[in-house]
């Protein structure tokens, strides 16, 4: 289906604001390249996107780069200690300025060596001194909005988007309640997975534990499913429960009462944050859309030392070899099923207790997708 054949105004058949009556998003929204392109404009180009951890931007001249929709962005800390975001493109003839992350007192373009200050001002342009009417002020880097939440840095391409702090409610307090040590954590491990599934399929799977008893037996041994609750708020949802046992089939850990809980959060549109039982930890779990039916999972594990303890190694091994393997198999099977001529939409199973059996948080996510696509039609 091309964009021109999508209904206008956009309406999702049988989607209802009541999760108990609503059908799921139609399968074509998970497979169609035109829908994917539309989402880049209607969702990703208007939302707060994770750019990196404050640890990578601790001092002046530090920078990180990231992609938002089809845009290449850099965030850097100036001499004045202010974080600033810019389009990562040279104002001469559009070469990329920076790659990855690191330090750059002066941002120098690798093509013809125009250079920029960390506050975005053009510092020098070789040969421009004798050019008539050459105004350096015309060639400053183009700014992008930056905000932080807990220790995480976000950017937004939309100058009119409401501030993240105003949209994210109590998310930061919730994360800090599960991990009061968050400010002292450092990057200890990164894991990346290529998943043959649409990003929404991947997020859907994160947002419910209805499948946990069926597909994650070790997780159900680690976390007491009778305590698991999913709560939706604005642009995020919380998915938390008590840890069931320290000597679980998933991994063994020691620790005080506070260590015996599992917290996880989803932040619109594609970011998840988790705190696993055990020593202080937080992980970032990104579901990066890389194509209509391709998603990259990137985990960043933050711990009290850059070298995980033996217990934390076990926890990471469990997430990597068991939990991720289980979830990726589910998502990839669903992606194939979304192409079936025998399927178009399902129903959400929900309960009043908003328990581990309930899919209301998936419905909450679908509602935000429908809302964004309705407010920003294609074209
Ligand atoms: S494109 Fe950057 S200096 Fe020419
Ligand atoms: Fe799962």
PDB file of C-alpha atoms in Angstrom, residues 204-314:
ATOM      1  CA  UNK A 204       4.393  -4.477  21.820  1.00  0.00           C
ATOM      2  CA  UNK A 205       6.306  -7.483  23.109  1.00  0.00           C
ATOM      3  CA  UNK A 206       8.046  -5.386  25.779  1.00  0.00           C
ATOM      4  CA  UNK A 207       4.794  -3.869  27.002  1.00  0.00           C
ATOM      5  CA  UNK A 208       3.023  -6.979  28.219  1.00  0.00           C
ATOM      6  CA  UNK A 209       3.874  -9.930  30.420  1.00  0.00           C
ATOM      7  CA  UNK A 210       0.855 -11.951  29.275  1.00  0.00           C
ATOM      8  CA  UNK A 211       3.451 -14.009  27.403  1.00  0.00           C
ATOM      9  CA  UNK A 212       5.818 -14.335  30.379  1.00  0.00           C
ATOM     10  CA  UNK A 213       4.331 -17.506  31.898  1.00  0.00           C
ATOM     11  CA  UNK A 214       4.325 -19.104  28.466  1.00  0.00           C
ATOM     12  CA  UNK A 215       7.654 -17.960  27.079  1.00  0.00           C
ATOM     13  CA  UNK A 216       9.906 -16.818  29.964  1.00  0.00           C
ATOM     14  CA  UNK A 217       9.922 -19.529  32.630  1.00  0.00           C
ATOM     15  CA  UNK A 218      13.203 -18.311  34.158  1.00  0.00           C
ATOM     16  CA  UNK A 219      11.953 -14.706  34.306  1.00  0.00           C
ATOM     17  CA  UNK A 220       8.861 -15.930  36.177  1.00  0.00           C
ATOM     18  CA  UNK A 221      11.189 -17.661  38.633  1.00  0.00           C
ATOM     19  CA  UNK A 222      13.130 -14.403  39.119  1.00  0.00           C
ATOM     20  CA  UNK A 223      10.141 -12.021  39.395  1.00  0.00           C
ATOM     21  CA  UNK A 224       7.018 -12.745  41.430  1.00  0.00           C
ATOM     22  CA  UNK A 225       4.334 -12.505  38.766  1.00  0.00           C
ATOM     23  CA  UNK A 226       1.574 -12.013  41.341  1.00  0.00           C
ATOM     24  CA  UNK A 227       3.179  -8.626  42.135  1.00  0.00           C
ATOM     25  CA  UNK A 228       3.764  -7.563  38.508  1.00  0.00           C
ATOM     26  CA  UNK A 229       1.808  -4.479  37.461  1.00  0.00           C
ATOM     27  CA  UNK A 230       1.790  -2.341  34.340  1.00  0.00           C
ATOM     28  CA  UNK A 231       0.720   1.274  34.806  1.00  0.00           C
ATOM     29  CA  UNK A 232       0.300   3.753  31.934  1.00  0.00           C
ATOM     30  CA  UNK A 233       0.982   7.470  32.284  1.00  0.00           C
ATOM     31  CA  UNK A 234       0.966   9.988  29.404  1.00  0.00           C
ATOM     32  CA  UNK A 235       3.926   9.073  27.208  1.00  0.00           C
ATOM     33  CA  UNK A 236       5.387   6.287  29.347  1.00  0.00           C
ATOM     34  CA  UNK A 237       4.397   3.137  31.175  1.00  0.00           C
ATOM     35  CA  UNK A 238       5.849   1.329  34.204  1.00  0.00           C
ATOM     36  CA  UNK A 239       6.173  -2.469  34.443  1.00  0.00           C
ATOM     37  CA  UNK A 240       7.374  -3.501  37.879  1.00  0.00           C
ATOM     38  CA  UNK A 241       7.270  -6.330  40.377  1.00  0.00           C
ATOM     39  CA  UNK A 242       8.995  -7.859  43.391  1.00  0.00           C
ATOM     40  CA  UNK A 243      11.819 -10.295  42.854  1.00  0.00           C
ATOM     41  CA  UNK A 244      10.713 -13.811  43.762  1.00  0.00           C
ATOM     42  CA  UNK A 245      13.986 -15.384  44.797  1.00  0.00           C
ATOM     43  CA  UNK A 246      17.677 -14.554  44.835  1.00  0.00           C
ATOM     44  CA  UNK A 247      18.617 -18.074  43.761  1.00  0.00           C
ATOM     45  CA  UNK A 248      16.398 -18.058  40.709  1.00  0.00           C
ATOM     46  CA  UNK A 249      16.796 -20.135  37.587  1.00  0.00           C
ATOM     47  CA  UNK A 250      17.580 -16.897  35.723  1.00  0.00           C
ATOM     48  CA  UNK A 251      20.600 -15.909  37.837  1.00  0.00           C
ATOM     49  CA  UNK A 252      21.697 -15.776  41.469  1.00  0.00           C
ATOM     50  CA  UNK A 253      22.336 -12.555  43.319  1.00  0.00           C
ATOM     51  CA  UNK A 254      22.749 -11.228  46.836  1.00  0.00           C
ATOM     52  CA  UNK A 255      21.693  -7.880  48.268  1.00  0.00           C
ATOM     53  CA  UNK A 256      19.387  -5.911  50.499  1.00  0.00           C
ATOM     54  CA  UNK A 257      15.631  -5.522  50.215  1.00  0.00           C
ATOM     55  CA  UNK A 258      15.928  -2.805  47.616  1.00  0.00           C
ATOM     56  CA  UNK A 259      17.837  -5.184  45.363  1.00  0.00           C
ATOM     57  CA  UNK A 260      14.847  -7.524  45.337  1.00  0.00           C
ATOM     58  CA  UNK A 261      12.732  -5.752  42.805  1.00  0.00           C
ATOM     59  CA  UNK A 262      12.370  -5.503  39.080  1.00  0.00           C
ATOM     60  CA  UNK A 263      11.509  -2.180  37.467  1.00  0.00           C
ATOM     61  CA  UNK A 264      11.070  -1.432  33.798  1.00  0.00           C
ATOM     62  CA  UNK A 265       9.724   1.516  31.884  1.00  0.00           C
ATOM     63  CA  UNK A 266       8.853   2.314  28.319  1.00  0.00           C
ATOM     64  CA  UNK A 267       9.143   5.899  27.068  1.00  0.00           C
ATOM     65  CA  UNK A 268       7.453   6.916  23.834  1.00  0.00           C
ATOM     66  CA  UNK A 269       8.311   6.001  21.196  1.00  0.00           C
ATOM     67  CA  UNK A 270      11.095   3.399  21.305  1.00  0.00           C
ATOM     68  CA  UNK A 271      13.101   3.571  24.533  1.00  0.00           C
ATOM     69  CA  UNK A 272      12.987   1.113  27.421  1.00  0.00           C
ATOM     70  CA  UNK A 273      14.787   1.380  30.753  1.00  0.00           C
ATOM     71  CA  UNK A 274      15.192  -1.527  33.166  1.00  0.00           C
ATOM     72  CA  UNK A 275      16.453  -2.162  36.693  1.00  0.00           C
ATOM     73  CA  UNK A 276      17.106  -5.838  37.355  1.00  0.00           C
ATOM     74  CA  UNK A 277      17.243  -7.436  40.815  1.00  0.00           C
ATOM     75  CA  UNK A 278      20.713  -7.398  42.374  1.00  0.00           C
ATOM     76  CA  UNK A 279      23.431  -4.780  42.883  1.00  0.00           C
ATOM     77  CA  UNK A 280      22.607  -1.243  41.654  1.00  0.00           C
ATOM     78  CA  UNK A 281      22.084  -1.264  37.897  1.00  0.00           C
ATOM     79  CA  UNK A 282      20.124   0.459  35.166  1.00  0.00           C
ATOM     80  CA  UNK A 283      20.018  -0.532  31.558  1.00  0.00           C
ATOM     81  CA  UNK A 284      18.918   1.335  28.491  1.00  0.00           C
ATOM     82  CA  UNK A 285      17.155  -0.931  25.991  1.00  0.00           C
ATOM     83  CA  UNK A 286      16.631   0.774  22.631  1.00  0.00           C
ATOM     84  CA  UNK A 287      14.373  -0.604  19.909  1.00  0.00           C
ATOM     85  CA  UNK A 288      15.846   1.336  17.000  1.00  0.00           C
ATOM     86  CA  UNK A 289      13.865   1.215  13.778  1.00  0.00           C
ATOM     87  CA  UNK A 290      16.273   0.551  10.920  1.00  0.00           C
ATOM     88  CA  UNK A 291      13.713  -0.444   8.271  1.00  0.00           C
ATOM     89  CA  UNK A 292      10.017  -1.301   7.919  1.00  0.00           C
ATOM     90  CA  UNK A 293      10.701  -4.821   9.156  1.00  0.00           C
ATOM     91  CA  UNK A 294      14.065  -4.461  10.865  1.00  0.00           C
ATOM     92  CA  UNK A 295      14.798  -3.273  14.395  1.00  0.00           C
ATOM     93  CA  UNK A 296      18.113  -2.986  16.203  1.00  0.00           C
ATOM     94  CA  UNK A 297      18.088  -3.728  19.918  1.00  0.00           C
ATOM     95  CA  UNK A 298      20.854  -1.890  21.735  1.00  0.00           C
ATOM     96  CA  UNK A 299      21.416  -2.505  25.444  1.00  0.00           C
ATOM     97  CA  UNK A 300      23.651  -0.277  27.535  1.00  0.00           C
ATOM     98  CA  UNK A 301      24.242  -1.687  31.014  1.00  0.00           C
ATOM     99  CA  UNK A 302      25.141   0.900  33.676  1.00  0.00           C
ATOM    100  CA  UNK A 303      26.679  -0.434  36.893  1.00  0.00           C
ATOM    101  CA  UNK A 304      28.824   0.733  39.785  1.00  0.00           C
ATOM    102  CA  UNK A 305      32.020  -0.308  38.017  1.00  0.00           C
ATOM    103  CA  UNK A 306      32.961  -0.582  34.332  1.00  0.00           C
ATOM    104  CA  UNK A 307      33.704  -4.221  35.137  1.00  0.00           C
ATOM    105  CA  UNK A 308      30.540  -6.103  36.143  1.00  0.00           C
ATOM    106  CA  UNK A 309      30.713  -8.369  39.196  1.00  0.00           C
ATOM    107  CA  UNK A 310      30.388 -12.135  38.682  1.00  0.00           C
ATOM    108  CA  UNK A 311      26.705 -11.861  39.695  1.00  0.00           C
ATOM    109  CA  UNK A 312      26.146  -9.061  37.217  1.00  0.00           C
ATOM    110  CA  UNK A 313      27.910 -11.055  34.521  1.00  0.00           C
ATOM    111  CA  UNK A 314      25.408 -13.840  35.188  1.00  0.00           C
TER     112      UNK A 314
END
